[in-house]
């Protein structure tokens, strides 16, 4: 699950300027209109926020996806046209989170849903990376930085779902989650295989540049300069293919770079920027 900054994308104009008729929809579930929350303005904003990926599982969705309500519109009518409640989801994840394992119900009324057991990657009240991370096999693991009990519960269910461990019922798994987990493992293996195609010298050079980033200068020796250019090409290649926000399962692969390269994703970006600057690479 990739953390995103919703404030980086303006609220869709049509949601900021609801008509009186559209406002009246918010008290009658049968009037909630996909033409409003699924408007092209909303879809364009969601593409800027999530690219072409499901916000839950990070699988590629292309043009086939649901404009999804984090807090279900059936139970939270007043949020049906609220930008902060709208996400881009594959149909399988959207359907999954409407099932009982994700729903928090009022103890006095079992039909009333009061919350959802899922982390929101665009939340401003908490950082999802304080609660979850992933290992080198693409399995979601829990972190202990975050201490809010209610968010920890959401993290637990989120992890179980993304790991293919959550059950719809006693003996029925969410098959999509299992399939995505296997695809994620294959994607990480592909990343590791790509790393093998580059020489140890190139990877060691990337680590060296990162350790002297502020003072690192363009090399005058031709062979050392060539090594820097090869390092730049190596890092930009893996960033483009595996690490940028539009790459499938990128949040999981970013967590593998420390183990594989001894560099964080942020360090990789910094080294790329440094080499681009000192060698005037366009």
Short mmCIF file of C-alpha atoms in Angstrom, two decimals:
data_model
loop_
_atom_site.label_atom_id
_atom_site.label_comp_id
_atom_site.label_asym_id
_atom_site.label_seq_id
_atom_site.Cartn_x
_atom_site.Cartn_y
_atom_site.Cartn_z
CA UNK A 1 0.00 0.00 0.00
CA UNK A 2 1.52 3.29 -1.15
CA UNK A 3 1.13 6.39 1.00
CA UNK A 4 -0.12 9.38 -1.01
CA UNK A 5 -0.54 13.08 -0.34
CA UNK A 6 -4.12 13.96 -1.22
CA UNK A 7 -3.40 17.67 -0.79
CA UNK A 8 -1.12 17.44 -3.84
CA UNK A 9 -4.23 17.07 -6.01
CA UNK A 10 -6.90 19.80 -6.02
CA UNK A 11 -10.42 18.80 -5.06
CA UNK A 12 -12.36 18.03 -8.26
CA UNK A 13 -14.34 21.08 -9.30
CA UNK A 14 -17.63 19.25 -9.60
CA UNK A 15 -17.38 18.08 -5.97
CA UNK A 16 -16.63 21.59 -4.75
CA UNK A 17 -19.66 23.00 -6.49
CA UNK A 18 -22.52 20.61 -5.79
CA UNK A 19 -25.92 21.78 -6.95
CA UNK A 20 -28.81 21.90 -4.52
CA UNK A 21 -30.22 18.82 -6.20
CA UNK A 22 -26.95 16.94 -5.76
CA UNK A 23 -26.80 17.94 -2.10
CA UNK A 24 -30.27 16.47 -1.67
CA UNK A 25 -28.89 13.09 -2.80
CA UNK A 26 -26.90 12.88 0.43
CA UNK A 27 -29.96 12.00 2.47
CA UNK A 28 -31.33 9.35 0.10
CA UNK A 29 -29.13 6.38 -0.85
CA UNK A 30 -31.21 5.68 -3.95
CA UNK A 31 -30.34 9.09 -5.35
CA UNK A 32 -26.57 8.80 -4.95
CA UNK A 33 -25.27 9.20 -8.50
CA UNK A 34 -22.16 7.73 -10.08
CA UNK A 35 -22.31 10.65 -12.50
CA UNK A 36 -21.27 12.86 -9.58
CA UNK A 37 -18.69 10.83 -7.65
CA UNK A 38 -17.53 9.09 -10.83
CA UNK A 39 -17.34 12.27 -12.88
CA UNK A 40 -14.41 12.67 -15.26
CA UNK A 41 -13.03 15.40 -12.97
CA UNK A 42 -12.88 12.87 -10.14
CA UNK A 43 -11.32 10.18 -12.32
CA UNK A 44 -8.68 12.61 -13.53
CA UNK A 45 -7.83 13.58 -9.94
CA UNK A 46 -7.65 9.94 -8.86
CA UNK A 47 -5.28 9.17 -11.74
CA UNK A 48 -2.97 11.92 -10.52
CA UNK A 49 -3.15 10.50 -7.01
CA UNK A 50 -2.90 6.76 -7.70
CA UNK A 51 -1.78 6.45 -11.30
CA UNK A 52 -3.26 3.33 -12.88
CA UNK A 53 -3.20 1.24 -9.70
CA UNK A 54 -5.62 0.02 -7.07
CA UNK A 55 -5.01 1.96 -3.88
CA UNK A 56 -5.34 -1.19 -1.77
CA UNK A 57 -3.43 -3.97 -3.54
CA UNK A 58 -1.43 -1.86 -6.05
CA UNK A 59 -2.32 -4.05 -9.01
CA UNK A 60 -2.64 -2.33 -12.38
CA UNK A 61 -6.22 -1.44 -13.27
CA UNK A 62 -5.86 0.69 -16.40
CA UNK A 63 -9.26 2.12 -17.31
CA UNK A 64 -11.15 -0.72 -15.62
CA UNK A 65 -11.63 0.28 -11.98
CA UNK A 66 -14.14 1.47 -9.42
CA UNK A 67 -14.35 4.95 -7.96
CA UNK A 68 -14.53 3.59 -4.44
CA UNK A 69 -15.87 5.04 -1.20
CA UNK A 70 -13.50 4.34 1.68
CA UNK A 71 -16.37 4.64 4.14
CA UNK A 72 -19.17 2.87 2.24
CA UNK A 73 -21.75 5.24 0.78
CA UNK A 74 -24.52 2.90 1.89
CA UNK A 75 -23.63 3.59 5.52
CA UNK A 76 -22.09 7.05 5.22
CA UNK A 77 -24.43 8.90 2.87
CA UNK A 78 -23.08 12.31 3.79
CA UNK A 79 -19.63 11.33 2.44
CA UNK A 80 -20.82 10.01 -0.92
CA UNK A 81 -19.54 13.10 -2.76
CA UNK A 82 -16.64 13.95 -0.44
CA UNK A 83 -13.24 14.00 -2.15
CA UNK A 84 -11.32 12.65 0.87
CA UNK A 85 -13.55 9.55 0.87
CA UNK A 86 -12.99 8.62 -2.78
CA UNK A 87 -10.29 6.26 -4.03
CA UNK A 88 -9.32 4.25 -7.10
CA UNK A 89 -9.79 0.52 -6.55
CA UNK A 90 -9.90 -2.69 -8.53
CA UNK A 91 -13.37 -4.22 -8.46
CA UNK A 92 -12.11 -7.24 -6.46
CA UNK A 93 -10.74 -5.12 -3.62
CA UNK A 94 -13.79 -2.89 -3.66
CA UNK A 95 -16.10 -5.88 -3.26
CA UNK A 96 -13.86 -7.46 -0.63
CA UNK A 97 -13.92 -4.46 1.70
CA UNK A 98 -17.71 -4.43 1.67
CA UNK A 99 -17.72 -7.84 3.39
CA UNK A 100 -18.02 -8.50 7.12
CA UNK A 101 -14.30 -8.92 8.00
CA UNK A 102 -13.77 -5.25 7.15
CA UNK A 103 -16.87 -3.77 8.75
CA UNK A 104 -17.05 -2.33 12.26
CA UNK A 105 -20.64 -2.46 13.46
CA UNK A 106 -22.44 -0.65 16.24
CA UNK A 107 -22.68 -2.95 19.26
CA UNK A 108 -26.31 -1.90 19.75
CA UNK A 109 -27.30 -2.22 16.09
CA UNK A 110 -25.65 -4.94 14.00
CA UNK A 111 -26.96 -3.36 10.80
CA UNK A 112 -25.21 -0.05 11.45
CA UNK A 113 -21.63 0.21 10.18
CA UNK A 114 -19.56 2.80 12.06
CA UNK A 115 -16.10 2.29 10.56
CA UNK A 116 -13.99 0.22 8.18
CA UNK A 117 -11.01 -1.98 9.15
CA UNK A 118 -8.62 -0.81 6.49
CA UNK A 119 -5.75 1.66 6.40
CA UNK A 120 -6.29 4.80 4.33
CA UNK A 121 -3.06 5.64 2.44
CA UNK A 122 -4.19 9.26 2.09
CA UNK A 123 -5.03 9.75 5.77
CA UNK A 124 -3.72 12.93 7.38
CA UNK A 125 -4.41 11.83 10.96
CA UNK A 126 -1.86 9.00 10.80
CA UNK A 127 1.01 7.69 8.67
CA UNK A 128 0.37 4.19 7.34
CA UNK A 129 4.12 3.50 7.46
CA UNK A 130 4.02 3.86 11.24
CA UNK A 131 1.82 0.76 11.26
CA UNK A 132 2.85 -1.44 8.31
CA UNK A 133 5.87 -2.28 6.19
CA UNK A 134 6.83 -5.32 4.11
CA UNK A 135 9.62 -7.87 4.03
CA UNK A 136 11.85 -9.01 1.17
CA UNK A 137 9.21 -11.54 0.09
CA UNK A 138 6.46 -8.95 -0.25
CA UNK A 139 4.65 -9.95 2.92
CA UNK A 140 3.09 -7.11 4.88
CA UNK A 141 4.44 -6.88 8.41
CA UNK A 142 3.22 -4.80 11.33
CA UNK A 143 5.29 -1.97 12.78
CA UNK A 144 5.19 -0.69 16.34
CA UNK A 145 5.83 3.01 15.72
CA UNK A 146 2.11 3.78 15.58
CA UNK A 147 0.34 3.38 18.90
CA UNK A 148 -3.32 4.22 18.22
CA UNK A 149 -5.26 1.01 19.07
CA UNK A 150 -7.97 1.63 16.47
CA UNK A 151 -5.41 2.20 13.69
CA UNK A 152 -3.43 -0.86 14.82
CA UNK A 153 -6.57 -2.94 14.36
CA UNK A 154 -7.01 -1.52 10.86
CA UNK A 155 -3.34 -2.34 10.15
CA UNK A 156 -3.82 -5.92 11.32
CA UNK A 157 -6.77 -6.54 9.00
CA UNK A 158 -5.06 -4.69 6.13
CA UNK A 159 -1.97 -6.89 6.53
CA UNK A 160 -4.00 -10.10 6.71
CA UNK A 161 -5.90 -9.16 3.56
CA UNK A 162 -2.82 -8.14 1.55
CA UNK A 163 -1.06 -11.33 2.62
CA UNK A 164 -3.98 -13.47 1.44
CA UNK A 165 -4.67 -14.63 4.99
CA UNK A 166 -8.02 -12.97 5.65
CA UNK A 167 -11.13 -15.11 5.21
CA UNK A 168 -14.55 -14.02 3.93
CA UNK A 169 -15.96 -16.71 6.14
CA UNK A 170 -14.49 -19.63 8.10
CA UNK A 171 -13.11 -21.53 5.09
CA UNK A 172 -13.35 -19.04 2.23
CA UNK A 173 -10.29 -16.89 1.39
CA UNK A 174 -10.22 -13.74 -0.69
CA UNK A 175 -8.74 -15.36 -3.79
CA UNK A 176 -7.83 -12.04 -5.38
CA UNK A 177 -5.62 -11.17 -2.41
CA UNK A 178 -3.86 -14.52 -2.67
CA UNK A 179 -3.31 -14.04 -6.41
CA UNK A 180 -1.93 -10.54 -5.91
CA UNK A 181 0.40 -11.72 -3.16
CA UNK A 182 1.87 -14.30 -5.56
CA UNK A 183 2.17 -11.70 -8.33
CA UNK A 184 3.91 -9.37 -5.88
CA UNK A 185 6.47 -12.04 -5.01
CA UNK A 186 7.14 -12.60 -8.71
CA UNK A 187 7.54 -8.86 -9.25
CA UNK A 188 10.11 -8.67 -6.44
CA UNK A 189 11.99 -11.62 -7.95
CA UNK A 190 12.01 -9.81 -11.28
CA UNK A 191 13.49 -6.76 -9.54
CA UNK A 192 16.20 -8.90 -7.95
CA UNK A 193 17.01 -10.52 -11.31
CA UNK A 194 17.35 -7.08 -12.88
CA UNK A 195 19.84 -6.06 -10.20
CA UNK A 196 22.00 -9.06 -11.06
CA UNK A 197 22.44 -7.78 -14.62
CA UNK A 198 24.41 -4.78 -13.33
CA UNK A 199 27.97 -5.07 -12.10
CA UNK A 200 28.89 -4.96 -8.40
CA UNK A 201 31.07 -1.93 -9.18
CA UNK A 202 28.04 0.06 -10.32
CA UNK A 203 26.07 -0.80 -7.17
CA UNK A 204 29.06 -0.04 -4.95
CA UNK A 205 29.50 3.28 -6.71
CA UNK A 206 25.88 4.21 -5.99
CA UNK A 207 26.47 3.54 -2.28
CA UNK A 208 29.71 5.56 -2.34
CA UNK A 209 28.04 8.55 -4.01
CA UNK A 210 25.20 8.48 -1.49
CA UNK A 211 27.68 8.49 1.42
CA UNK A 212 29.41 11.63 0.06
CA UNK A 213 26.37 13.20 -1.58
CA UNK A 214 26.82 16.84 -0.59
CA UNK A 215 30.47 17.00 -1.63
CA UNK A 216 30.45 14.63 -4.59
CA UNK A 217 31.80 16.21 -7.79
CA UNK A 218 32.02 15.25 -11.43
CA UNK A 219 34.88 12.86 -12.10
CA UNK A 220 37.69 14.01 -14.41
CA UNK A 221 39.06 10.53 -15.00
CA UNK A 222 37.30 9.04 -18.03
CA UNK A 223 36.82 5.58 -16.54
CA UNK A 224 35.41 7.00 -13.27
CA UNK A 225 33.13 9.33 -15.21
CA UNK A 226 31.90 6.38 -17.26
CA UNK A 227 31.21 4.48 -14.05
CA UNK A 228 29.11 7.40 -12.79
CA UNK A 229 27.12 7.45 -16.04
CA UNK A 230 26.57 3.69 -15.79
CA UNK A 231 25.45 4.20 -12.19
CA UNK A 232 23.01 6.89 -13.29
CA UNK A 233 21.58 4.63 -16.01
CA UNK A 234 21.29 1.74 -13.56
CA UNK A 235 19.41 3.75 -10.95
CA UNK A 236 17.10 5.51 -13.42
CA UNK A 237 16.31 2.16 -15.04
CA UNK A 238 15.22 0.45 -11.83
CA UNK A 239 13.40 3.59 -10.69
CA UNK A 240 11.40 3.73 -13.91
CA UNK A 241 10.62 0.01 -14.02
CA UNK A 242 10.05 -0.84 -10.36
CA UNK A 243 10.16 2.06 -7.91
CA UNK A 244 8.22 5.06 -9.16
CA UNK A 245 4.65 5.50 -7.92
CA UNK A 246 3.13 4.20 -11.16
CA UNK A 247 5.06 0.92 -11.01
CA UNK A 248 3.07 -2.10 -9.88
CA UNK A 249 3.67 -3.00 -6.19
CA UNK A 250 6.29 -0.24 -5.92
CA UNK A 251 5.79 0.32 -2.18
CA UNK A 252 6.81 -3.29 -1.54
CA UNK A 253 9.84 -3.16 -3.83
CA UNK A 254 10.99 0.12 -2.27
CA UNK A 255 11.22 -1.75 1.01
CA UNK A 256 13.59 -4.25 -0.67
CA UNK A 257 16.17 -1.70 -1.78
CA UNK A 258 17.82 -1.51 1.65
CA UNK A 259 18.43 -5.24 1.62
CA UNK A 260 19.44 -5.40 -2.06
CA UNK A 261 21.33 -2.14 -2.51
CA UNK A 262 21.90 -0.73 0.99
CA UNK A 263 20.01 2.35 -0.22
CA UNK A 264 16.57 3.69 0.56
CA UNK A 265 14.29 4.80 -2.25
CA UNK A 266 14.85 8.40 -1.14
CA UNK A 267 18.63 7.87 -1.36
CA UNK A 268 18.29 6.45 -4.87
CA UNK A 269 16.38 9.56 -5.96
CA UNK A 270 19.01 11.78 -4.34
CA UNK A 271 21.88 10.04 -6.14
CA UNK A 272 20.03 10.26 -9.46
CA UNK A 273 19.46 13.99 -8.92
CA UNK A 274 23.11 14.54 -7.96
CA UNK A 275 24.48 12.76 -11.03
CA UNK A 276 22.01 14.52 -13.31
CA UNK A 277 23.16 17.87 -11.94
CA UNK A 278 26.94 17.42 -11.94
CA UNK A 279 26.98 15.89 -15.42
CA UNK A 280 24.22 18.12 -16.85
CA UNK A 281 22.16 15.12 -17.95
CA UNK A 282 18.90 16.20 -19.53
#
